[in-house]
Amino acid sequence: MSEEYNIVIVGAGPAGLAAATTASKYTNKILIVDENIKPGGQLSKQTHKFFGSKNHYASVRGVNICNILLDGLSKEKVCFRPETSAIGFYKPDTLIIQDKEGLHKIKGNKFIFATGAIENMVSFENNDLPGVYGAGAMQTLMNLYGVKPAEKVLMLGAGNIGLIVSYQLMQAGVEIMGVVEASPFIGGYHVHAAKLRRMGVPILTSHTVKGVYGDGKVEKAIIHKLGGGFEPLHGTEKTIEIDTLCLAVGLTPSVELLHQAGCNIKFIKELSGYVSVHDDMMETNIPGVFVAGDASGVEEASAAMLEGNMAGLKAAYDIEGFNRSVFLNEKEIVEFELKSLRTGPFCERAQAGKKRLMVEER
Amino acid sequence: MKDDQIIICRCEDGTLADVKDAIHRLGLRSVEEIKRVKRFGMGHCQGKTCGKLISQIISRELNISYEDMAPATTRQPAKAVSVKEFASYQEGN
């Protein structure tokens, strides 16, 4: 007999854990699978404090938010399987998972895909040279394993990830030679950029990396200035000696499992890639199949948690059919929180994307 | 820019020069076509790294809107599974 669950959640990051938190208030037999050793997703390496209001864990460090969520989960109701990958979803009720023992079939009533996002790659000369790292890998090495990952780093990308990881690298004793950003504007929050600038790190907008060079490993990068149409401007090349180029050039939602299963996939620029169409309670066009977090459009962990809450609430309600006013009340609270979170100027993009995603399709 | 020194598909060792050649000489016009002919996106990562880059190159080279492009087909398994794991799988496992 294959194992059977009420709700199967793929991904134990902020969205997955939040989904389990809400769902377990109303139902049981919840399974979370995650390919990593520890739960928490990106939260487990976020040593910085969050912004926003108190309801969104403002001024709590990401890693502590992760622990708060984990501590709140009932072991009787929620089963967590680490080092377990979801490799195929066959609608309506079958998930194939892979762990050390091999492949297993899992049956579920509702499925929540909180599969997160994958880092973008960039094309420049010798982009396969050892010493080219994703910002996520750098953060994992530093903050999870306590390894100093480099000595002299050039950061590509001045969004929040690029800025925050640069600062964390400096905290770990790494020299940041500069932050390079192709767009004419710094994408991340001003406070993060200001913090770096106060410490003497140059942030070069309208610049990008032409290539990295060295004998078997990165020894230097050549950057150049970009014109208004993002074309490289001749004669603006500058050489910077580094041992590592760190890439923080955005994320792409991970939707493979949903796509395979036949979910309606749509390219939404504002949400950073192909995303699965969903309704206001995160249910996709396949009934009983939900999406939450970065997999439904790249935003921040705070939004991911709220989307997880929403998906968990609806999934549990559809199973248990509990008191409707309790359901509507909780839905309203999450909706309000999401709305207030997305009102900031930095969230206009995400909000526009979400609107397009929901309005155009349903 | 030296196109043959820019890796687009890490798993299958495909460069920017290879992708441009596929578009202009072979006349391929989508991520799916390039995948089937050149195998880019069929390696270990299953196009998670190169898929977006290849769409961007097609968009740029052929002046096609990014949003009008269909995503390449994705199939199970979503992650690498050894033949041994498939072979030893038993119903009810």
Coordinates of C-alpha atoms in Angstrom, one line a residue:
Chain A
M1 CA 0.0 0.0 0.0
S2 CA 1.3 3.4 -0.8
E3 CA 1.1 6.0 1.9
E4 CA -1.9 8.3 2.0
Y5 CA -2.1 11.8 3.3
N6 CA -4.7 14.6 3.5
I7 CA -2.3 17.2 2.3
V8 CA 1.1 16.7 0.6
I9 CA 3.3 19.8 0.6
V10 CA 6.4 19.9 -1.7
G11 CA 9.0 22.2 -0.3
A12 CA 9.7 23.1 3.4
G13 CA 10.6 26.8 2.8
P14 CA 8.6 29.7 4.1
A15 CA 5.6 28.9 1.9
G16 CA 5.5 25.2 2.7
L17 CA 6.0 25.6 6.4
A18 CA 3.3 28.3 6.6
A19 CA 0.9 26.1 4.6
A20 CA 1.5 23.3 7.1
T21 CA 1.0 25.7 10.0
T22 CA -2.4 26.8 8.9
A23 CA -3.6 23.5 7.5
S24 CA -2.7 21.7 10.7
K25 CA -5.0 23.9 12.7
Y26 CA -7.9 22.2 11.0
T27 CA -6.8 18.9 9.6
N28 CA -4.1 16.2 10.1
K29 CA -2.1 13.7 8.1
I30 CA 0.0 16.3 6.4
L31 CA 3.3 15.4 4.7
I32 CA 6.1 17.9 3.8
V33 CA 8.9 16.7 1.6
D34 CA 12.0 18.7 1.0
E35 CA 15.2 17.8 -0.9
N36 CA 17.5 19.5 1.7
I37 CA 18.8 18.0 5.0
K38 CA 17.1 20.7 7.0
P39 CA 13.8 22.4 6.6
G40 CA 13.4 26.2 6.2
G41 CA 14.5 26.7 2.5
Q42 CA 16.1 30.0 2.1
L43 CA 15.0 31.1 5.6
S44 CA 17.6 28.8 7.2
K45 CA 20.5 30.9 5.8
Q46 CA 19.0 34.4 6.2
T47 CA 20.8 35.9 9.0
H48 CA 19.4 39.3 8.4
K49 CA 16.3 40.8 10.1
F50 CA 13.1 41.2 8.1
F51 CA 11.3 44.4 7.4
G52 CA 7.6 45.2 7.4
S53 CA 5.1 45.1 10.2
K54 CA 5.1 42.9 13.3
N55 CA 2.6 40.5 11.7
H56 CA 5.2 39.9 9.0
Y57 CA 7.9 39.0 11.5
A58 CA 9.6 42.4 11.2
S59 CA 13.0 42.7 12.9
V60 CA 13.2 38.9 13.4
R61 CA 16.0 37.2 11.6
G62 CA 15.1 34.8 8.8
V63 CA 16.7 31.8 10.5
N64 CA 14.7 32.5 13.6
I65 CA 11.4 32.8 11.7
C66 CA 12.2 29.3 10.4
N67 CA 12.6 28.0 13.9
I68 CA 9.3 29.7 15.0
L69 CA 7.5 28.0 12.2
L70 CA 9.0 24.7 12.9
D71 CA 8.4 24.8 16.6
G72 CA 4.7 25.6 15.9
L73 CA 4.1 22.4 13.9
S74 CA 2.5 19.5 15.7
K75 CA 4.5 16.3 15.2
E76 CA 1.3 14.2 15.4
K77 CA -0.3 16.1 12.5
V78 CA 2.7 17.0 10.3
C79 CA 5.2 14.5 9.0
F80 CA 8.5 16.0 7.6
R81 CA 10.7 14.0 5.2
P82 CA 14.0 15.6 4.6
E83 CA 16.4 14.7 1.7
T84 CA 13.3 13.7 -0.3
S85 CA 12.7 15.0 -3.8
A86 CA 9.4 15.1 -5.6
I87 CA 10.2 13.8 -9.1
G88 CA 6.8 13.5 -10.7
F89 CA 3.2 14.4 -10.0
Y90 CA 0.4 12.4 -11.6
K91 CA -2.9 14.2 -11.2
P92 CA -5.2 13.9 -9.4
D93 CA -3.6 12.1 -6.4
T94 CA -0.2 10.6 -6.9
L95 CA 3.3 12.0 -6.2
I96 CA 6.4 10.1 -6.8
I97 CA 9.2 10.8 -4.3
Q98 CA 12.8 9.9 -4.2
D99 CA 14.9 9.3 -1.1
K100 CA 17.9 7.3 -0.1
E101 CA 15.9 4.1 -0.3
G102 CA 14.7 4.8 -3.8
L103 CA 11.4 5.8 -5.3
H104 CA 8.0 5.7 -3.5
K105 CA 4.5 6.5 -4.4
I106 CA 2.6 8.9 -2.2
K107 CA -1.2 9.4 -2.4
G108 CA -2.7 12.7 -1.4
N109 CA -6.1 14.4 -1.3
K110 CA -4.7 17.9 -1.8
F111 CA -1.2 19.0 -3.0
I112 CA 0.6 22.3 -2.3
F113 CA 3.6 23.0 -4.5
A114 CA 5.9 25.4 -2.6
T115 CA 8.9 24.5 -4.8
G116 CA 10.5 28.0 -4.7
A117 CA 12.7 29.4 -7.4
I118 CA 16.0 28.7 -9.1
E119 CA 18.8 31.3 -9.6
N120 CA 19.3 32.8 -13.0
M121 CA 22.5 32.3 -14.9
V122 CA 24.1 35.1 -17.0
S123 CA 26.1 34.8 -20.3
F124 CA 29.5 36.4 -20.3
E125 CA 32.9 35.1 -21.4
N126 CA 34.2 32.1 -19.5
N127 CA 31.1 31.9 -17.3
D128 CA 32.1 28.3 -16.5
L129 CA 35.4 29.2 -14.9
P130 CA 35.7 27.9 -11.3
G131 CA 35.1 30.9 -9.1
V132 CA 31.7 31.9 -10.6
Y133 CA 29.2 31.3 -7.9
G134 CA 25.5 31.9 -7.4
A135 CA 24.6 34.1 -4.4
G136 CA 22.6 31.3 -2.9
A137 CA 25.6 29.0 -2.8
M138 CA 27.7 31.7 -1.2
Q139 CA 25.1 32.2 1.4
T140 CA 24.8 28.4 2.1
L141 CA 28.6 28.0 2.5
M142 CA 28.8 31.0 4.9
N143 CA 25.7 30.9 6.9
L144 CA 24.9 27.1 7.0
Y145 CA 28.3 25.5 6.9
G146 CA 30.5 28.3 8.4
V147 CA 32.8 28.3 5.4
K148 CA 34.4 31.5 4.2
P149 CA 33.7 31.1 0.5
A150 CA 36.1 33.6 -1.1
E151 CA 38.6 36.4 -0.4
K152 CA 37.8 39.0 -3.0
V153 CA 34.4 39.1 -4.6
L154 CA 32.7 41.1 -7.3
M155 CA 28.9 41.0 -7.0
L156 CA 26.8 41.1 -10.1
G157 CA 23.3 42.3 -9.3
A158 CA 22.2 45.1 -7.0
G159 CA 18.8 43.7 -6.1
N160 CA 18.1 42.8 -2.4
I161 CA 19.9 39.4 -2.7
G162 CA 23.1 41.0 -4.2
L163 CA 23.1 43.7 -1.6
I164 CA 22.4 41.5 1.4
V165 CA 24.8 38.8 0.4
S166 CA 27.5 41.4 -0.2
Y167 CA 27.0 42.7 3.3
Q168 CA 27.0 39.2 4.8
L169 CA 30.2 38.4 2.9
M170 CA 31.8 41.5 4.5
Q171 CA 30.6 40.3 7.9
A172 CA 32.4 37.0 7.1
G173 CA 35.6 38.9 6.4
V174 CA 35.4 38.8 2.6
E175 CA 36.5 41.9 0.6
I176 CA 33.8 43.2 -1.8
M177 CA 35.4 44.9 -4.7
G178 CA 32.2 46.3 -6.0
V179 CA 28.6 45.7 -6.9
V180 CA 27.8 45.8 -10.6
E181 CA 24.2 46.3 -11.9
A182 CA 23.1 46.3 -15.6
S183 CA 20.1 48.5 -15.0
P184 CA 20.5 52.2 -14.4
F185 CA 18.9 51.8 -10.9
I186 CA 19.6 49.9 -7.8
G187 CA 16.9 47.3 -7.5
G188 CA 17.1 46.6 -3.8
Y189 CA 16.1 48.6 -0.8
H190 CA 17.9 51.8 -0.2
V191 CA 18.9 50.9 3.4
H192 CA 20.9 47.9 2.1
A193 CA 22.6 49.9 -0.6
A194 CA 23.4 52.7 1.8
K195 CA 24.9 50.3 4.3
L196 CA 27.4 49.0 1.6
R197 CA 28.2 52.4 0.4
R198 CA 29.0 53.6 3.9
M199 CA 31.5 50.8 4.1
G200 CA 33.2 52.0 0.9
V201 CA 31.8 49.5 -1.5
P202 CA 31.2 51.1 -5.0
I203 CA 27.8 50.2 -6.6
L204 CA 28.1 50.7 -10.4
T205 CA 24.8 50.9 -12.1
S206 CA 24.6 50.7 -16.0
H207 CA 27.5 48.3 -15.8
T208 CA 27.9 44.6 -16.4
V209 CA 30.5 41.9 -16.6
K210 CA 32.1 41.3 -20.0
G211 CA 33.9 38.2 -18.7
V212 CA 36.1 36.6 -16.1
Y213 CA 39.6 35.4 -16.8
G214 CA 42.3 33.4 -15.2
D215 CA 44.4 30.3 -15.4
G216 CA 42.0 27.5 -14.4
K217 CA 40.1 29.8 -12.0
V218 CA 38.8 33.3 -11.7
E219 CA 41.6 35.8 -11.3
K220 CA 40.1 38.9 -12.7
A221 CA 36.8 40.3 -14.1
I222 CA 36.5 42.8 -16.9
I223 CA 33.4 45.1 -16.5
H224 CA 32.1 47.6 -18.9
K225 CA 29.5 50.4 -19.0
L226 CA 26.2 49.9 -20.8
G227 CA 24.3 52.4 -22.9
G228 CA 20.6 53.2 -22.8
G229 CA 19.8 50.1 -24.9
F230 CA 22.0 47.9 -22.7
E231 CA 24.6 47.8 -25.4
P232 CA 28.2 47.7 -24.2
L233 CA 30.1 51.0 -24.6
H234 CA 33.5 50.8 -26.1
G235 CA 36.5 52.0 -24.2
T236 CA 34.8 51.7 -20.8
E237 CA 36.4 48.4 -19.9
K238 CA 37.8 48.2 -16.4
T239 CA 39.7 45.2 -14.9
I240 CA 39.1 44.2 -11.3
E241 CA 41.2 41.6 -9.6
I242 CA 39.0 39.1 -7.8
D243 CA 38.9 35.4 -7.0
T244 CA 35.2 35.0 -7.1
L245 CA 32.3 36.5 -9.2
C246 CA 29.0 36.2 -7.3
L247 CA 25.8 36.2 -9.4
A248 CA 22.7 37.7 -7.9
V249 CA 20.7 38.4 -11.1
G250 CA 17.3 37.2 -10.1
L251 CA 15.3 34.0 -9.8
T252 CA 13.0 31.9 -11.9
P253 CA 10.0 30.2 -10.4
S254 CA 10.3 26.4 -10.2
V255 CA 7.1 25.1 -11.9
E256 CA 8.3 21.9 -13.6
L257 CA 6.1 19.6 -11.5
L258 CA 3.0 21.7 -12.0
H259 CA 3.8 22.1 -15.7
Q260 CA 4.1 18.3 -16.1
A261 CA 0.9 17.8 -14.4
G262 CA -1.0 19.9 -16.9
C263 CA -1.3 23.2 -14.9
N264 CA -1.9 26.2 -17.0
I265 CA 1.5 27.9 -17.3
K266 CA 1.9 31.5 -18.3
F267 CA 4.9 33.7 -18.8
I268 CA 4.5 36.8 -16.6
K269 CA 7.5 39.1 -16.7
E270 CA 6.7 40.8 -13.4
L271 CA 6.7 37.4 -11.7
S272 CA 10.1 36.5 -13.2
G273 CA 9.1 33.7 -15.5
Y274 CA 6.6 31.0 -16.3
V275 CA 4.2 30.6 -13.4
S276 CA 1.2 28.5 -12.8
V277 CA -2.1 30.3 -13.1
H278 CA -4.0 30.3 -9.8
D279 CA -7.0 31.9 -8.1
D280 CA -7.1 34.1 -5.0
M281 CA -6.7 31.1 -2.7
M282 CA -3.7 29.8 -4.6
E283 CA -5.6 26.9 -6.3
T284 CA -4.4 26.1 -9.8
N285 CA -6.6 25.1 -12.7
I286 CA -6.4 21.5 -11.5
P287 CA -8.8 21.3 -8.5
G288 CA -7.0 20.3 -5.3
V289 CA -3.6 21.4 -6.6
F290 CA -2.2 24.6 -5.0
V291 CA 0.9 26.7 -5.5
A292 CA 2.5 29.0 -3.0
G293 CA 5.6 31.1 -2.6
D294 CA 8.2 31.9 -5.2
A295 CA 6.9 29.1 -7.4
S296 CA 3.8 31.2 -8.0
G297 CA 5.9 34.3 -8.8
V298 CA 9.1 35.6 -7.2
E299 CA 8.4 37.9 -4.2
E300 CA 9.8 37.9 -0.7
A301 CA 9.5 35.4 2.1
S302 CA 6.8 37.4 3.9
A303 CA 4.5 37.1 0.9
A304 CA 5.5 33.4 0.5
M305 CA 4.4 32.7 4.0
L306 CA 1.0 34.4 3.5
E307 CA 0.4 32.5 0.3
G308 CA 1.3 29.4 2.1
N309 CA -1.2 30.3 4.9
M310 CA -3.9 30.8 2.2
A311 CA -3.2 27.6 0.3
G312 CA -3.1 25.6 3.6
L313 CA -6.4 27.2 4.7
K314 CA -8.3 26.4 1.5
A315 CA -6.9 22.8 1.2
A316 CA -7.9 22.1 4.8
Y317 CA -11.3 23.6 4.4
D318 CA -12.0 21.6 1.3
I319 CA -11.1 18.4 3.2
E320 CA -12.7 19.1 6.6
G321 CA -15.5 21.5 5.6
F322 CA -15.3 23.2 9.0
N323 CA -17.3 26.3 10.1
R324 CA -17.6 28.6 7.2
S325 CA -17.4 31.8 9.1
V326 CA -14.2 30.7 10.7
F327 CA -12.9 30.0 7.2
L328 CA -14.0 33.3 5.8
N329 CA -12.6 35.2 8.7
E330 CA -9.2 33.6 8.4
K331 CA -9.2 34.1 4.7
E332 CA -10.0 37.8 5.2
I333 CA -7.1 38.2 7.6
V334 CA -4.6 36.7 5.2
E335 CA -6.0 38.7 2.3
F336 CA -5.6 41.9 4.3
E337 CA -2.1 41.0 5.3
L338 CA -1.1 40.2 1.7
K339 CA -2.6 43.4 0.5
S340 CA -0.9 45.5 3.0
L341 CA 2.4 43.8 2.3
R342 CA 2.1 44.4 -1.4
T343 CA 1.3 48.1 -1.2
G344 CA 4.9 49.3 -0.9
P345 CA 6.5 50.9 -4.0
F346 CA 8.8 47.9 -4.3
C347 CA 5.9 45.5 -4.6
E348 CA 4.1 47.3 -7.5
R349 CA 5.7 44.9 -9.9
A350 CA 4.6 41.8 -8.1
Q351 CA 1.2 43.1 -7.6
A352 CA 0.7 44.0 -11.2
G353 CA 2.0 40.5 -12.2
K354 CA -0.4 38.8 -9.7
K355 CA -3.3 40.8 -11.1
R356 CA -2.5 39.8 -14.7
L357 CA -2.1 36.2 -13.6
M358 CA -5.5 36.0 -11.9
V359 CA -7.6 38.3 -14.0
E360 CA -6.6 37.2 -17.5
E361 CA -7.2 33.6 -16.9
R362 CA -10.1 33.1 -14.6
Chain B
M1 CA 32.3 39.1 -27.1
K2 CA 33.7 35.7 -27.9
D3 CA 30.5 33.7 -28.3
D4 CA 32.3 30.3 -28.2
Q5 CA 33.6 31.1 -24.7
I6 CA 30.1 31.8 -23.3
I7 CA 28.5 28.7 -21.9
I8 CA 24.7 28.6 -22.2
C9 CA 23.9 24.9 -21.5
R10 CA 26.3 23.7 -18.8
C11 CA 25.2 20.1 -18.9
E12 CA 25.6 19.6 -22.6
D13 CA 28.4 22.1 -23.0
G14 CA 26.5 24.3 -25.4
T15 CA 27.9 27.8 -26.1
L16 CA 26.3 31.0 -27.3
A17 CA 27.9 30.4 -30.7
D18 CA 26.2 26.9 -30.8
V19 CA 22.8 28.5 -30.0
K20 CA 23.2 31.2 -32.6
D21 CA 24.2 28.6 -35.1
A22 CA 21.1 26.6 -34.3
I23 CA 18.9 29.6 -34.9
H24 CA 20.5 31.1 -38.0
R25 CA 22.0 28.1 -39.8
L26 CA 19.7 25.3 -38.7
G27 CA 16.6 27.6 -38.6
L28 CA 15.4 26.5 -35.2
R29 CA 13.0 28.9 -33.6
S30 CA 12.0 27.7 -30.2
V31 CA 13.5 26.3 -27.0
E32 CA 11.8 23.0 -27.7
E33 CA 13.4 22.7 -31.2
I34 CA 16.8 23.6 -30.0
K35 CA 16.4 21.1 -27.2
R36 CA 15.5 18.3 -29.6
V37 CA 18.2 19.0 -32.1
K38 CA 21.1 20.1 -29.9
R39 CA 20.1 18.4 -26.6
F40 CA 20.5 21.7 -24.8
G41 CA 18.2 21.4 -21.8
M42 CA 18.2 17.6 -21.7
G43 CA 21.1 17.2 -19.3
H44 CA 21.3 16.8 -15.6
C45 CA 19.5 20.1 -14.7
Q46 CA 16.8 19.6 -17.3
G47 CA 17.0 23.1 -18.7
K48 CA 16.6 24.8 -15.3
T49 CA 19.8 26.9 -16.0
C50 CA 19.8 27.3 -19.8
G51 CA 16.1 27.5 -20.5
K52 CA 15.7 31.1 -19.7
L53 CA 19.0 32.0 -21.4
I54 CA 18.0 30.3 -24.6
S55 CA 14.6 32.0 -24.7
Q56 CA 16.4 35.3 -24.3
I57 CA 18.7 34.6 -27.2
I58 CA 15.9 33.5 -29.4
S59 CA 14.0 36.6 -28.5
R60 CA 16.9 38.8 -29.2
E61 CA 18.1 37.1 -32.4
L62 CA 14.7 36.7 -34.0
N63 CA 13.0 39.7 -32.5
I64 CA 10.2 37.5 -31.0
S65 CA 8.5 38.7 -27.9
Y66 CA 9.6 36.7 -24.9
E67 CA 6.0 36.4 -23.7
D68 CA 4.8 34.8 -27.0
M69 CA 7.2 31.9 -26.6
A70 CA 5.9 28.6 -25.5
P71 CA 7.8 26.9 -22.6
A72 CA 9.7 23.7 -23.6
T73 CA 7.9 20.5 -22.6
T74 CA 8.9 19.2 -19.2
R75 CA 8.6 15.6 -18.2
Q76 CA 9.0 13.3 -15.2
P77 CA 11.4 12.8 -13.5
A78 CA 11.9 16.3 -12.4
K79 CA 15.3 15.3 -10.9
A80 CA 17.9 12.8 -12.0
V81 CA 16.9 9.3 -11.1
S82 CA 19.3 6.4 -11.7
V83 CA 18.2 3.4 -13.8
K84 CA 18.9 1.3 -10.7
E85 CA 16.3 3.2 -8.8
F86 CA 13.7 2.8 -11.5
A87 CA 14.6 -0.9 -11.9
S88 CA 14.2 -1.6 -8.2
Y89 CA 10.9 0.2 -7.8
Q90 CA 8.1 -2.1 -6.9
E91 CA 4.4 -1.2 -6.7
G92 CA 3.4 -0.7 -3.1
N93 CA 6.9 0.3 -2.2

